[in-house]
Amino acid sequence: KNIIIFNNTREREKTRIIMSSGCASRATCCYSHYCKRSLSSRANEALLNYSSLRSFNERRSGGGSSGLLFSLFRSTFITSKRMKGGFSSLTRAAAAKEEDKDKDEEGGVTMKKNKNTTNNTHQLITFFKFTVLSNAEDEVDAHREFIETNNLEIRGRIYLNEQGVNAQMSGKGTDGETYARWVEKRAPFNGMRISVYPYHEHGHPDLRLRVKPQLVQLENGTAHLPIADTSKRGTSLSPEEWHEMIEKANEDPSDKENPLLLDVRNGYEWDVGHFKGAQRPVQESFRETVETNVDDKIGPLADMPKDKPIMMYCTGGIRCDVYSTVLKEQGYENVMVLEGGVQAYFEKFGNEEKHAWDDHLFVFDNRLAMTPKGTPAADLGEKAATLECHVCKQKNAPPPHRNCPNVDCNRLFLVCEGCSEKLDGFCCHECTQATHVRPQLVNPGRYKKYASYDTPEARAARRGDGRQRRKQLRLRKRKLACAEYVIRTVLGDDEAASSSNESSSGTFAARTRSNNKVEENDDEEDDDDDEEK
């Protein structure tokens, strides 16, 4: 439960950090840099703060390299029986300060320097367009050929089908914008709106360019909806028109003449930020919107007159356009959507003090949340901690969301620093008792696949008796096959020979029949023993 650092030289110190604590079944048992084994992702992340430990070591040793041996005990870390807490706030602050110092010396870029666009080496780009494509597969091939021919470094999600294209992507330099402008020049996509945000790194892990049945996920699909026909969708409002009308929506929502402000995003997106006066969506996933919004008990459209104006908004505008066709088919007459979504509104009014947006905007890249000015919410530091904590319900939680380390829960929630340390990053006390867990992320972000955090010890601790039982069956099967071989070769028993041939078959069905026969024989022997007793 200590961290021991041998400080003969900096390089030796770095290669002999030994961290050990806790239980292997929690997949957070230890991390030994010395033997190059990575048994804990949390400890692996902790090693990223090596620079702060190095600085602390030098101060303790007076800057020399006399082979000082010392230990950092529980007070340095928020530890428990399973080393759950990670670094203390003091150590995290020291690590961040040292990291900024090192990056300044190396000429690197930090998140806080993101406001200076000269240091941004990438672009985050979003666009979509509803149209009619005769052959989506050929269109995907053309896009892939253009990217490969021009050697463009692009990552993200680019989906196409017979109804159009939807893309959330990032590119190095201007590669992403080059690709987006090429798409816009193609006949089916002329007039497509493109949003570009400078950034210091890729916003997505890889490139997914393929045909997808639905551009956005909606219950019962979207193939039957006339989303490519603009007359069948809601009326588009420019950001300026939206800004003027939203004041009426907030004056008296119960008035039949005043519009209903409808957020069609997911519930967790509303928690990060929303237009003033908009109620939290009743659905946690957009695919449920068709059913939940008209539900008799919870739906905001239940018992609402069909002629009442509806103002809908979402992040980039695509979900509004899709859902507006649903409302039109359900008989709602006056449906309006924010053209370009909240992102377009930010481009026009994000820098003004009197904009109608509260807090931040949830986005689907590695920023996870952005300010109305277009910068990552993480750049605000403590000033961004204005959201409601899922645990204590106080308005002191910073963005972005975190996933509960309990794999079986995986709740996406906002949490303040105090509650995060108290519950070790879990969303509730019950999840802290779970065994199928991942380590708490030191820095908010996306979890990798569970296999990246699992260990042989953890798998063994969760494993039941099935593995041992199958091993015993295999041993009994070998013994039975050996006995049959002796009978066949010595006594010439044809029945035993046929049985042996069946048991030695390589098909799964034959092996199953053989195992069942072994079990039946064992059960009969057990019954005979019981009768004798």
XYZ file of N, CA, C and O in Angstrom, residues 329-433:
420
model
N -46.434 13.390 -39.400
C -47.291 12.242 -39.690
C -48.290 11.996 -38.568
O -49.363 11.436 -38.813
N -47.958 12.425 -37.344
C -48.884 12.261 -36.224
C -49.942 13.354 -36.172
O -50.804 13.325 -35.302
N -49.859 14.338 -37.079
C -50.904 15.352 -37.183
C -50.559 16.707 -36.611
O -51.403 17.614 -36.636
N -49.364 16.894 -36.093
C -48.987 18.210 -35.558
C -48.703 19.156 -36.728
O -47.897 18.857 -37.616
N -49.330 20.306 -36.696
C -49.345 21.173 -37.861
C -48.224 22.207 -37.877
O -47.710 22.545 -38.948
N -47.847 22.725 -36.706
C -46.906 23.842 -36.639
C -45.619 23.398 -35.951
O -45.415 23.633 -34.759
N -44.747 22.735 -36.709
C -43.506 22.186 -36.176
C -42.332 22.983 -36.729
O -42.202 23.157 -37.949
N -41.471 23.478 -35.830
C -40.303 24.269 -36.227
C -39.040 23.652 -35.630
O -39.062 23.116 -34.520
N -37.941 23.733 -36.374
C -36.663 23.177 -35.922
C -35.588 24.249 -36.030
O -35.676 25.157 -36.866
N -34.572 24.148 -35.171
C -33.434 25.069 -35.206
C -32.455 24.600 -36.277
O -31.855 23.527 -36.161
N -32.316 25.372 -37.318
C -31.444 25.010 -38.437
C -29.980 24.943 -37.972
O -29.447 25.898 -37.425
N -29.359 23.811 -38.197
C -27.967 23.639 -37.771
C -27.813 23.277 -36.313
O -26.695 23.076 -35.841
N -28.926 23.216 -35.579
C -28.877 22.818 -34.180
C -28.227 23.852 -33.280
O -28.001 25.007 -33.649
N -27.906 23.407 -32.064
C -27.313 24.305 -31.068
C -25.947 24.799 -31.528
O -25.535 25.918 -31.209
N -25.238 23.970 -32.281
C -23.921 24.391 -32.766
C -24.016 25.643 -33.627
O -23.183 26.555 -33.519
N -25.031 25.720 -34.482
C -25.214 26.915 -35.308
C -25.604 28.119 -34.451
O -25.175 29.250 -34.719
N -26.394 27.882 -33.406
C -26.778 28.973 -32.497
C -25.545 29.521 -31.780
O -25.409 30.739 -31.610
N -24.651 28.644 -31.359
C -23.422 29.087 -30.690
C -22.567 29.944 -31.618
O -21.915 30.900 -31.179
N -22.528 29.587 -32.911
C -21.706 30.347 -33.851
C -22.199 31.787 -33.990
O -21.414 32.695 -34.248
N -23.501 31.984 -33.789
C -24.069 33.324 -33.924
C -24.115 34.082 -32.602
O -23.834 35.287 -32.545
N -24.470 33.404 -31.520
C -24.718 34.092 -30.257
C -23.851 33.595 -29.100
O -24.018 34.057 -27.973
N -22.952 32.667 -29.356
C -22.154 32.098 -28.271
C -21.284 33.104 -27.543
O -21.037 32.975 -26.345
N -20.819 34.117 -28.253
C -19.940 35.115 -27.643
C -20.708 36.272 -27.007
O -20.101 37.170 -26.421
N -22.029 36.267 -27.113
C -22.841 37.341 -26.525
C -23.294 36.954 -25.124
O -23.579 35.790 -24.849
N -23.354 37.934 -24.242
C -23.730 37.662 -22.856
C -25.204 37.313 -22.722
O -25.593 36.595 -21.804
N -26.050 37.787 -23.625
C -27.487 37.585 -23.494
C -27.997 36.415 -24.332
O -29.136 36.412 -24.776
N -27.161 35.430 -24.545
C -27.660 34.250 -25.267
C -28.603 33.460 -24.355
O -28.610 33.627 -23.128
N -29.408 32.604 -24.944
C -30.482 31.916 -24.219
C -30.091 30.518 -23.762
O -30.978 29.701 -23.473
N -28.804 30.227 -23.668
C -28.345 28.883 -23.315
C -27.821 28.844 -21.884
O -27.130 29.766 -21.440
N -28.132 27.765 -21.172
C -27.622 27.544 -19.817
C -26.505 26.509 -19.834
O -26.679 25.414 -20.402
N -25.382 26.835 -19.193
C -24.256 25.915 -18.986
C -23.577 25.526 -20.295
O -23.328 26.379 -21.125
N -23.334 24.207 -20.511
C -22.492 23.746 -21.605
C -23.302 22.887 -22.580
O -24.495 22.658 -22.379
N -22.619 22.400 -23.609
C -23.258 21.550 -24.614
C -22.550 20.204 -24.668
O -21.328 20.145 -24.860
N -23.304 19.129 -24.498
C -22.748 17.781 -24.624
C -22.447 17.510 -26.102
O -23.277 17.743 -26.976
N -21.239 17.007 -26.381
C -20.848 16.667 -27.751
C -20.296 15.251 -27.770
O -19.840 14.726 -26.745
N -20.302 14.632 -28.953
C -19.961 13.220 -29.079
C -18.558 13.004 -29.619
O -18.319 12.145 -30.466
N -17.600 13.787 -29.151
C -16.193 13.529 -29.415
C -15.473 13.567 -28.085
O -16.110 13.638 -27.030
N -14.152 13.523 -28.088
C -13.457 13.389 -26.806
C -13.442 14.663 -25.978
O -12.928 14.659 -24.857
N -14.024 15.761 -26.461
C -14.238 16.932 -25.598
C -15.356 16.645 -24.602
O -15.328 17.133 -23.485
N -16.380 15.927 -25.047
C -17.546 15.528 -24.260
C -18.444 16.698 -23.875
O -19.646 16.533 -23.701
N -17.883 17.875 -23.722
C -18.695 19.064 -23.423
C -17.964 20.292 -23.950
O -16.740 20.390 -23.829
N -18.723 21.232 -24.525
C -18.131 22.465 -25.042
C -18.925 23.663 -24.530
O -20.099 23.558 -24.175
N -18.266 24.798 -24.460
C -18.887 26.036 -23.998
C -19.592 26.720 -25.169
O -19.338 26.394 -26.336
N -20.456 27.688 -24.904
C -21.073 28.423 -26.010
C -20.066 29.116 -26.925
O -20.367 29.373 -28.089
N -18.876 29.371 -26.419
C -17.842 29.996 -27.245
C -17.104 28.998 -28.126
O -16.224 29.377 -28.893
N -17.428 27.707 -27.977
C -16.846 26.687 -28.840
C -15.611 26.017 -28.303
O -15.028 25.175 -28.979
N -15.188 26.371 -27.103
C -14.003 25.763 -26.505
C -14.411 24.600 -25.609
O -15.541 24.553 -25.112
N -13.517 23.646 -25.362
C -13.844 22.538 -24.456
C -14.176 23.053 -23.064
O -13.517 23.951 -22.543
N -15.207 22.487 -22.451
C -15.607 22.930 -21.116
C -14.515 22.671 -20.092
O -14.429 23.366 -19.074
N -13.659 21.691 -20.346
C -12.571 21.386 -19.418
C -11.604 22.552 -19.275
O -10.896 22.662 -18.270
N -11.570 23.455 -20.271
C -10.671 24.611 -20.196
C -11.060 25.578 -19.083
O -10.228 26.363 -18.634
N -12.319 25.521 -18.639
C -12.776 26.454 -17.608
C -12.316 26.056 -16.214
O -12.416 26.855 -15.281
N -11.862 24.828 -16.055
C -11.407 24.373 -14.744
C -12.530 24.349 -13.726
O -13.626 23.849 -13.988
N -12.287 24.934 -12.551
C -13.282 24.930 -11.476
C -14.520 25.753 -11.822
O -15.593 25.516 -11.273
N -14.391 26.710 -12.725
C -15.543 27.526 -13.104
C -16.616 26.711 -13.824
O -17.765 27.136 -13.903
N -16.236 25.555 -14.362
C -17.200 24.719 -15.078
C -18.043 23.869 -14.140
O -19.001 23.231 -14.578
N -17.708 23.847 -12.852
C -18.413 22.991 -11.887
C -19.726 23.638 -11.447
O -19.873 24.086 -10.304
N -20.681 23.689 -12.365
C -21.973 24.329 -12.085
C -23.148 23.386 -12.318
O -24.301 23.814 -12.272
N -22.873 22.108 -12.563
C -23.924 21.151 -12.902
C -24.350 20.361 -11.672
O -23.627 20.282 -10.686
N -25.526 19.761 -11.741
C -26.065 19.038 -10.598
C -25.398 17.680 -10.440
O -25.360 16.879 -11.374
N -24.875 17.426 -9.251
C -24.233 16.150 -8.954
C -25.294 15.061 -8.813
O -26.313 15.247 -8.139
N -25.064 13.926 -9.426
C -26.028 12.816 -9.369
C -26.176 12.276 -7.951
O -27.252 11.788 -7.585
N -25.139 12.401 -7.134
C -25.143 11.798 -5.797
C -25.735 12.754 -4.760
O -26.727 12.450 -4.097
N -25.137 13.937 -4.611
C -25.564 14.862 -3.559
C -26.586 15.894 -4.031
O -27.098 16.671 -3.215
N -26.841 15.950 -5.344
C -27.838 16.853 -5.931
C -27.470 18.332 -5.808
O -28.319 19.200 -5.999
N -26.208 18.627 -5.487
C -25.753 20.014 -5.417
C -25.215 20.464 -6.771
O -24.719 19.651 -7.554
N -25.286 21.769 -7.054
C -24.796 22.305 -8.321
C -23.292 22.572 -8.224
O -22.839 23.720 -8.267
N -22.543 21.516 -8.095
C -21.092 21.668 -7.957
C -20.324 20.610 -8.747
O -19.165 20.338 -8.462
N -20.968 20.002 -9.741
C -20.313 18.959 -10.530
C -19.793 19.554 -11.835
O -20.490 20.319 -12.501
N -18.579 19.212 -12.223
C -18.041 19.693 -13.494
C -18.376 18.719 -14.623
O -18.583 17.527 -14.381
N -18.431 19.192 -15.858
C -18.491 18.246 -16.970
C -17.088 17.672 -17.189
O -16.111 18.249 -16.696
N -16.939 16.581 -17.875
C -17.972 15.837 -18.564
C -18.548 14.719 -17.696
O -18.178 14.574 -16.531
N -19.440 13.917 -18.299
C -19.989 12.751 -17.624
C -18.904 11.706 -17.375
O -17.869 11.688 -18.036
N -19.186 10.845 -16.427
C -18.349 9.672 -16.168
C -19.229 8.427 -16.240
O -20.414 8.486 -15.939
N -18.614 7.319 -16.628
C -19.302 6.029 -16.569
C -19.010 5.367 -15.242
O -17.888 5.426 -14.740
N -20.033 4.743 -14.667
C -19.834 4.009 -13.423
C -18.853 2.868 -13.677
O -19.006 2.117 -14.645
N -17.830 2.695 -12.814
C -16.875 1.604 -13.009
C -17.498 0.214 -12.948
O -16.902 -0.745 -13.424
N -18.694 0.100 -12.352
C -19.385 -1.182 -12.335
C -19.869 -1.497 -13.751
O -20.736 -0.816 -14.290
N -19.297 -2.531 -14.360
C -19.602 -2.852 -15.751
C -21.081 -3.155 -15.935
O -21.681 -2.814 -16.945
N -21.701 -3.802 -14.957
C -23.107 -4.173 -15.061
C -24.043 -2.974 -14.897
O -25.229 -3.078 -15.192
N -23.524 -1.857 -14.410
C -24.307 -0.626 -14.268
C -24.019 0.315 -15.433
O -24.901 0.655 -16.208
N -22.753 0.751 -15.536
C -22.285 1.590 -16.643
C -23.086 2.886 -16.782
O -23.189 3.455 -17.864
N -23.654 3.369 -15.682
C -24.442 4.610 -15.726
C -23.565 5.781 -16.137
O -22.424 5.922 -15.705
N -24.098 6.627 -16.998
C -23.434 7.857 -17.398
C -23.962 8.967 -16.499
O -25.147 9.293 -16.540
N -23.102 9.557 -15.673
C -23.588 10.500 -14.669
C -22.568 11.599 -14.408
O -21.378 11.472 -14.720
N -23.057 12.692 -13.823
C -22.212 13.805 -13.396
C -21.984 13.689 -11.901
O -22.906 13.368 -11.147
N -20.775 13.991 -11.453
C -20.460 13.827 -10.037
C -19.448 14.884 -9.622
O -18.556 15.254 -10.391
N -19.623 15.397 -8.415
C -18.672 16.377 -7.887
C -17.443 15.649 -7.354
O -17.454 14.428 -7.151
N -16.393 16.399 -7.068
C -15.136 15.780 -6.626
C -15.301 15.086 -5.277
O -14.767 13.998 -5.069
N -16.067 15.704 -4.377
C -16.245 15.103 -3.058
C -16.951 13.767 -3.116
O -16.526 12.792 -2.481
N -18.030 13.698 -3.875
C -18.774 12.433 -3.987
C -17.978 11.394 -4.761
O -18.087 10.194 -4.491
N -17.197 11.834 -5.725
C -16.376 10.900 -6.485
C -15.346 10.228 -5.582
O -15.120 9.019 -5.658
N -14.735 11.015 -4.697
C -13.759 10.435 -3.774
C -14.439 9.571 -2.711
O -13.915 8.524 -2.315
N -15.615 9.990 -2.290
C -16.332 9.244 -1.255
C -16.766 7.869 -1.751
O -16.666 6.875 -1.023
N -17.238 7.806 -3.004
C -17.730 6.550 -3.568
C -16.745 5.909 -4.535
O -17.083 4.949 -5.229
N -15.515 6.423 -4.566
C -14.487 5.848 -5.424
C -14.885 5.871 -6.888
O -14.574 4.968 -7.652
N -15.646 6.894 -7.302
C -16.026 7.040 -8.691
C -17.283 6.302 -9.084
O -17.750 6.453 -10.217
N -17.848 5.485 -8.179
C -19.079 4.762 -8.486
C -20.274 5.712 -8.356
O -20.199 6.755 -7.708
N -21.405 5.310 -8.938
C -22.582 6.173 -8.934
C -23.412 6.021 -7.668
O -24.238 6.883 -7.359
N -23.249 4.939 -6.912
C -24.020 4.718 -5.697
C -23.272 3.719 -4.809
O -22.309 3.082 -5.248
N -23.740 3.577 -3.581
C -23.078 2.678 -2.637
C -23.195 1.226 -3.092
O -22.261 0.433 -2.884
N -24.323 0.842 -3.687
C -24.500 -0.547 -4.107
C -23.454 -0.946 -5.135
O -22.944 -2.075 -5.105
N -23.103 -0.046 -6.043
C -22.127 -0.383 -7.081
C -20.723 -0.563 -6.514
O -19.892 -1.254 -7.116
N -20.435 0.052 -5.352
C -19.110 -0.130 -4.754
C -18.900 -1.558 -4.275
O -17.760 -1.972 -4.049
N -19.974 -2.315 -4.107
C -19.868 -3.697 -3.646
C -19.794 -4.680 -4.807
O -19.687 -5.890 -4.587
